[in-house]
Coordinates of C-alpha atoms and ligand atoms in Angstrom, one line a residue:
M162 CA 105.6 133.5 140.6
S163 CA 107.9 136.4 139.8
K164 CA 108.1 138.1 136.2
S165 CA 109.7 135.3 134.5
L166 CA 111.6 135.7 131.1
L167 CA 111.7 132.0 130.7
Y168 CA 108.9 130.5 129.0
D169 CA 108.7 127.5 126.9
N170 CA 107.0 126.9 123.8
H171 CA 103.8 125.7 125.4
G172 CA 103.5 129.0 127.2
R173 CA 104.8 127.6 130.5
A174 CA 106.7 129.9 132.9
I175 CA 109.9 128.3 134.2
N176 CA 110.8 129.5 137.8
Y177 CA 112.3 126.4 139.3
L178 CA 115.9 124.9 138.8
R179 CA 117.0 121.6 140.3
L180 CA 120.6 121.3 140.3
A181 CA 122.6 118.0 141.1
V182 CA 125.5 118.9 142.6
T183 CA 127.3 115.7 142.5
D184 CA 127.0 112.2 141.0
R185 CA 128.8 110.8 144.0
C186 CA 126.8 108.9 146.8
N187 CA 127.4 106.9 150.0
L188 CA 124.1 104.8 149.4
R189 CA 123.6 102.3 146.6
C190 CA 119.5 102.4 146.6
F191 CA 118.1 99.5 144.6
Y192 CA 116.0 101.7 142.2
C193 CA 118.7 104.3 141.7
M194 CA 122.0 102.4 141.3
P195 CA 123.5 99.2 140.8
E196 CA 125.2 97.7 144.0
E197 CA 128.7 97.7 142.1
G198 CA 130.3 98.9 139.1
I199 CA 129.1 102.6 139.0
E200 CA 131.5 104.7 137.3
Y201 CA 131.4 108.3 138.7
V202 CA 132.1 111.3 136.4
D203 CA 135.8 112.6 136.6
K204 CA 136.1 115.2 139.2
D205 CA 137.1 118.0 136.6
D206 CA 134.0 117.1 134.6
L207 CA 131.9 118.1 137.7
M208 CA 130.9 121.8 137.5
S209 CA 132.8 123.8 140.1
Y210 CA 131.0 125.8 142.8
E211 CA 131.8 128.9 140.9
E212 CA 130.3 127.7 137.5
M213 CA 127.3 126.7 139.5
E214 CA 126.8 129.9 141.1
R215 CA 127.3 132.0 138.0
L216 CA 124.6 129.8 136.4
I217 CA 122.2 130.3 139.2
R218 CA 122.7 134.1 139.2
L219 CA 121.9 134.1 135.7
L220 CA 118.8 132.0 135.8
V221 CA 117.7 134.1 138.8
A222 CA 118.1 137.2 136.7
M223 CA 115.8 135.3 134.1
G224 CA 113.0 134.7 136.6
V225 CA 114.1 131.5 138.5
D226 CA 113.1 132.1 142.2
K227 CA 113.3 128.5 143.4
L228 CA 116.4 126.2 143.6
R229 CA 116.5 122.4 144.8
I230 CA 120.0 121.2 145.5
T231 CA 120.1 117.5 144.9
G232 CA 122.5 114.7 143.7
G233 CA 124.0 112.0 144.0
E234 CA 124.1 112.9 147.7
P235 CA 124.6 116.6 147.9
F236 CA 126.3 116.4 151.5
V237 CA 129.0 114.0 150.2
R238 CA 130.4 116.9 148.2
K239 CA 133.2 118.8 150.0
D240 CA 132.5 122.4 151.2
M241 CA 128.7 122.0 150.5
M242 CA 127.8 124.2 153.5
P243 CA 129.9 127.3 152.4
F244 CA 128.3 127.0 148.9
L245 CA 124.8 126.9 150.5
E246 CA 125.6 129.9 152.6
Q247 CA 126.9 131.8 149.3
L248 CA 123.6 130.8 147.5
S249 CA 121.5 132.1 150.2
Q250 CA 122.8 135.6 149.6
I251 CA 121.6 135.7 146.2
E252 CA 119.1 138.3 145.7
G253 CA 115.6 137.1 143.9
L254 CA 116.3 133.7 145.0
K255 CA 113.3 132.9 147.2
K256 CA 113.6 129.3 148.1
I257 CA 116.5 127.0 148.6
N258 CA 115.4 123.4 149.1
I259 CA 117.4 120.3 149.4
T260 CA 116.9 116.7 148.7
T261 CA 119.3 114.3 150.7
N262 CA 119.4 110.8 152.1
G263 CA 120.1 112.2 155.4
T264 CA 122.8 109.8 156.4
T265 CA 125.4 112.8 157.2
T266 CA 123.0 115.7 157.7
A267 CA 121.8 115.6 161.4
N268 CA 124.4 117.8 162.8
L269 CA 124.2 120.2 160.1
V270 CA 120.6 121.0 160.5
P271 CA 120.8 123.9 162.9
E272 CA 123.3 125.5 160.4
L273 CA 120.7 124.8 157.6
K274 CA 118.1 126.5 159.5
K275 CA 120.5 129.6 160.1
I276 CA 121.3 129.8 156.4
G277 CA 117.5 129.8 155.6
I278 CA 117.1 126.7 153.8
H279 CA 113.4 126.7 153.1
S280 CA 112.5 122.8 153.2
V281 CA 114.2 119.5 153.0
N282 CA 113.1 116.3 151.1
L283 CA 114.5 113.3 153.0
S284 CA 114.5 110.0 151.3
L285 CA 113.2 107.2 153.6
D286 CA 111.8 104.0 151.8
S287 CA 111.3 101.9 155.0
L288 CA 110.8 102.3 158.7
D289 CA 112.3 98.7 159.2
R290 CA 115.8 98.5 159.6
E291 CA 116.4 95.3 157.6
R292 CA 114.2 96.4 154.7
F293 CA 116.1 99.6 154.7
F294 CA 119.3 98.0 154.5
R295 CA 118.1 95.7 151.6
I296 CA 116.8 98.9 149.7
T297 CA 119.8 101.1 150.4
R298 CA 122.5 98.3 150.7
R299 CA 123.8 100.3 153.7
D300 CA 123.2 100.1 157.5
V301 CA 122.5 103.7 158.3
F302 CA 118.8 103.6 159.0
D303 CA 119.4 105.3 162.6
K304 CA 121.4 108.3 160.9
V305 CA 118.5 109.0 158.7
M306 CA 115.9 109.1 161.7
Q307 CA 118.4 111.4 163.6
T308 CA 118.2 113.6 160.6
L309 CA 114.4 113.6 160.5
D310 CA 114.4 114.5 164.3
A311 CA 116.8 117.4 164.0
L312 CA 114.7 118.7 161.1
L313 CA 111.4 118.5 163.1
E314 CA 113.3 120.0 166.1
E315 CA 114.5 122.9 164.0
K316 CA 111.0 123.3 162.3
I317 CA 112.5 123.0 159.0
P318 CA 109.6 121.8 156.8
V319 CA 110.1 118.2 155.8
K320 CA 108.8 115.8 153.2
I321 CA 109.7 112.1 153.2
N322 CA 110.3 110.4 149.7
A323 CA 109.5 106.8 149.5
V324 CA 109.7 104.9 146.3
V325 CA 107.1 102.3 146.2
M326 CA 108.3 98.9 145.1
E327 CA 106.7 95.5 144.9
E328 CA 108.6 92.9 146.8
K329 CA 110.7 95.7 148.7
N330 CA 108.6 98.0 150.9
I331 CA 104.9 97.6 150.3
E332 CA 104.6 96.7 154.1
D333 CA 106.2 100.0 154.9
I334 CA 103.4 102.1 153.2
L335 CA 101.1 102.2 156.3
P336 CA 103.8 102.6 159.0
L337 CA 105.1 105.8 156.8
V338 CA 101.5 107.1 156.8
E339 CA 101.5 106.6 160.5
L340 CA 104.4 108.8 161.0
A341 CA 102.2 111.7 159.8
R342 CA 99.8 111.0 162.7
H343 CA 101.8 112.9 165.2
K344 CA 104.6 114.6 163.2
P345 CA 104.1 117.5 160.7
V346 CA 105.8 115.9 157.8
G347 CA 104.5 115.2 154.2
I348 CA 104.9 111.6 153.3
R349 CA 105.2 111.2 149.4
F350 CA 104.9 107.9 147.8
I351 CA 106.6 107.9 144.6
E352 CA 106.1 105.5 141.5
E353 CA 109.4 103.8 140.7
M354 CA 110.9 105.0 137.3
P355 CA 113.4 103.2 135.3
F356 CA 116.4 105.5 136.1
N357 CA 118.4 102.8 138.0
G358 CA 121.7 103.0 136.2
S359 CA 122.0 101.1 133.0
G360 CA 119.0 98.7 133.4
A361 CA 120.5 97.3 136.7
H362 CA 116.9 95.5 137.2
P363 CA 113.8 96.0 134.9
V364 CA 111.1 98.2 136.0
R365 CA 107.4 96.7 135.7
L366 CA 105.3 99.5 137.2
S367 CA 103.4 97.1 139.5
W368 CA 102.4 99.9 142.0
D369 CA 101.0 102.9 140.1
H370 CA 99.5 105.9 141.6
L371 CA 96.0 104.5 141.5
Q372 CA 97.1 101.3 143.3
I373 CA 98.8 103.3 145.9
L374 CA 95.8 105.4 146.4
N375 CA 93.5 102.4 146.6
H376 CA 95.8 100.9 149.3
L377 CA 95.6 104.0 151.4
R378 CA 91.9 104.1 151.0
A379 CA 91.4 100.7 152.2
Y380 CA 93.0 101.4 155.5
Y381 CA 92.1 105.0 155.8
P382 CA 88.5 105.2 154.4
D383 CA 88.1 108.9 155.6
L384 CA 91.3 110.0 153.6
E385 CA 90.4 113.3 152.2
K386 CA 92.0 115.2 149.1
I387 CA 93.3 118.5 150.0
P388 CA 94.2 121.2 147.6
D389 CA 97.6 120.8 145.7
P390 CA 100.0 123.6 145.9
P391 CA 100.5 125.3 142.5
F392 CA 102.8 123.2 140.2
S393 CA 102.8 120.3 142.7
T394 CA 103.8 116.9 141.4
S395 CA 101.9 115.1 144.1
Q396 CA 98.3 114.5 144.4
N397 CA 97.8 115.5 148.3
Y398 CA 95.6 113.9 150.9
R399 CA 95.0 114.1 154.6
V400 CA 93.8 111.7 157.4
P401 CA 91.5 113.9 159.4
G402 CA 93.3 114.4 162.7
F403 CA 96.8 113.7 161.4
A404 CA 99.5 116.4 162.0
G405 CA 101.1 115.7 158.6
T406 CA 99.9 115.0 154.9
I407 CA 100.2 112.2 152.3
G408 CA 101.2 112.8 148.7
I409 CA 101.4 110.5 145.8
I410 CA 103.7 111.2 142.7
A411 CA 102.8 109.6 139.5
A412 CA 106.4 109.9 138.3
Y413 CA 106.2 107.1 135.7
S414 CA 102.6 107.7 134.8
R415 CA 103.6 111.3 134.3
T416 CA 100.1 113.0 135.1
F417 CA 101.5 116.3 135.9
C418 CA 103.4 117.4 132.9
G419 CA 100.9 120.0 131.8
T420 CA 102.0 122.5 134.6
C421 CA 105.8 121.8 134.6
N422 CA 107.7 124.8 135.7
R423 CA 111.1 123.1 136.3
I424 CA 114.5 122.6 134.5
R425 CA 117.3 120.4 135.7
I426 CA 121.1 120.7 135.4
T427 CA 123.1 117.7 135.8
P428 CA 126.4 117.5 137.9
Q429 CA 128.2 117.7 134.5
G430 CA 126.2 120.6 133.3
L431 CA 123.7 119.0 131.0
L432 CA 120.5 120.9 130.8
K433 CA 117.4 118.8 130.9
T434 CA 114.2 120.6 130.0
C435 CA 112.3 117.3 131.2
L436 CA 113.2 114.4 133.5
Y437 CA 112.6 112.1 130.5
D438 CA 114.8 113.7 127.9
G439 CA 118.3 112.8 127.0
G440 CA 119.9 116.4 127.7
V441 CA 119.5 119.3 125.6
F442 CA 122.9 121.2 125.8
N443 CA 126.0 121.3 128.1
V444 CA 126.0 124.6 130.1
R445 CA 129.4 123.7 131.5
D446 CA 130.9 123.4 128.2
L447 CA 129.5 126.9 127.2
L448 CA 131.0 128.3 130.5
R449 CA 134.4 126.8 130.0
N450 CA 134.4 128.1 126.4
G451 CA 134.1 131.6 127.5
A452 CA 130.4 132.2 126.8
T453 CA 128.9 135.8 127.8
D454 CA 126.0 136.0 129.7
A455 CA 124.0 137.1 126.7
Q456 CA 125.1 133.8 124.9
L457 CA 124.1 131.7 127.9
R458 CA 120.7 133.3 128.1
D459 CA 120.2 132.8 124.3
A460 CA 121.1 129.3 124.8
F461 CA 118.5 128.7 127.6
L462 CA 115.7 130.6 125.6
S463 CA 116.3 128.6 122.5
A464 CA 116.5 125.4 124.5
L465 CA 113.0 126.1 126.0
G466 CA 111.6 127.2 122.6
N467 CA 111.8 123.6 121.7
R468 CA 110.7 121.9 124.9
A469 CA 108.9 118.6 124.7
K470 CA 105.1 118.8 125.7
N471 CA 105.4 116.1 128.2
G472 CA 107.6 113.3 129.6
F473 CA 106.4 110.8 126.8
E474 CA 107.3 113.2 124.0
A475 CA 110.6 113.8 125.7
E476 CA 111.1 110.0 126.1
Q477 CA 110.2 109.6 122.5
R478 CA 112.9 112.3 121.3
R479 CA 115.6 110.1 122.8
M480 CA 115.4 108.1 119.5
G481 CA 115.4 104.6 121.0
L482 CA 118.0 105.4 123.8
P483 CA 116.6 103.7 126.7
V484 CA 115.6 105.7 130.0
S485 CA 118.1 103.8 132.0
E486 CA 120.7 106.3 133.4
S487 CA 121.1 106.4 137.3
M488 CA 118.9 108.9 138.9
S489 CA 122.1 109.9 140.8
T490 CA 123.2 111.5 137.8
I491 CA 120.0 113.5 137.3
G492 CA 118.9 114.4 140.7
G493 CA 115.5 113.2 140.7
Ligands
SAM797 N1 120.7 111.4 147.4 C1 119.6 112.2 147.6 C2 118.3 111.5 148.1 O1 118.4 110.2 147.8 O2 117.4 112.1 148.5 C3 119.2 113.0 146.4 C4 119.3 112.4 145.1 S1 118.0 111.3 144.7 C5 118.5 110.8 143.0 C6 116.6 112.0 144.6 C7 115.3 111.4 144.7 O3 115.2 110.7 143.6 C8 115.3 110.6 146.0 O4 114.1 111.0 146.8 C9 115.0 109.0 145.4 O5 114.0 108.3 146.2 C10 114.5 109.5 144.1 N2 114.6 108.3 143.1 C11 115.9 108.0 142.6 N3 115.9 107.0 142.0 C12 114.5 106.8 141.4 C13 113.6 105.9 140.5 N4 114.3 105.1 139.9 N5 112.4 106.0 140.6 C14 111.8 107.1 141.7 N6 112.4 107.9 142.2 C15 113.7 107.7 142.3
SF4_798 FE1 122.1 107.8 146.5 FE2 119.8 109.2 146.5 FE3 120.3 107.4 144.7 FE4 119.9 106.4 147.1 S1 118.4 107.5 145.8 S2 121.6 105.9 145.7 S3 120.8 108.2 148.2 S4 121.5 109.3 144.9

């Protein structure tokens, strides 16, 4: 990690920013949004590209060297490619990663490669067109597969994010693992979290990380643990002979908080020092009120000086406000 000026009150250095660039999305994934009635943030309330760039430059100067662009669906925001190109010029920013549903991305992949995007996480919860439709409520499975092929063709490192849900895609776990037999992809199974847009459906965590692992072990007895990269949220495995790897993310069980190196900024500029907190302060408001760089730096340092130890403490601090906002307003 580069010399970070950003430390939290638990001694953890922060070098990773996850920025949600929009709350808009062209899918309606069951676990993320209700089918209807989503109220988007007013356009003027979204941070502008200029505001986001200033913020990123400031945070890079404070030690952030890794950025994830997420949303909502990042590629539904107009002029996303020129923005990415602009960000790729920022000195000190070593990695720009993107999380996308891949529905409009296939023909952009060569340009993403040219810009130097380091890796892409592609959301794909099912390899069955019908089940994909039932989960995302849109019939665009082929588009996502085209994006996967394009990423592999361009040799952009790709991870597939699959949220594991009882009665939705348990049948897909093994076919998704099989994708990694010949393709160099990281398949990541994620515990479902309750961020689905105002309690659209209750989340009972029926498939936790242990159950996912037991399921994998039952079919792949030779599944072996491999070392996890530093600050990884996934526990990583490999089936001998497979080109790709398998990861399990205990997103609801929150087993990885101890090494958390990330902060999040929502499309309206709310800083979250934990996925489970209710937001600490609004960066956009500071920017629009004419804050100097020094004032912005102080605001970040003071927020990190009072960071929750883990996702459970962060959730407690919400003072009874339930975790029910849509993940499209946070970025995952
Ligand atoms: N639209 C893009 C996409 O779907 O990849 C980026 C934004 S999406 C909110 C980021 C990630 O959050 C996706 O991989 C999605 O699967 C995950 N996600 C959304 N809601 C979730 C939930 N309730 N529990 C677990 N993961 C969730
Ligand atoms: Fe859209 Fe991503 Fe949420 Fe699905 S997970 S509804 S693609 S923001």
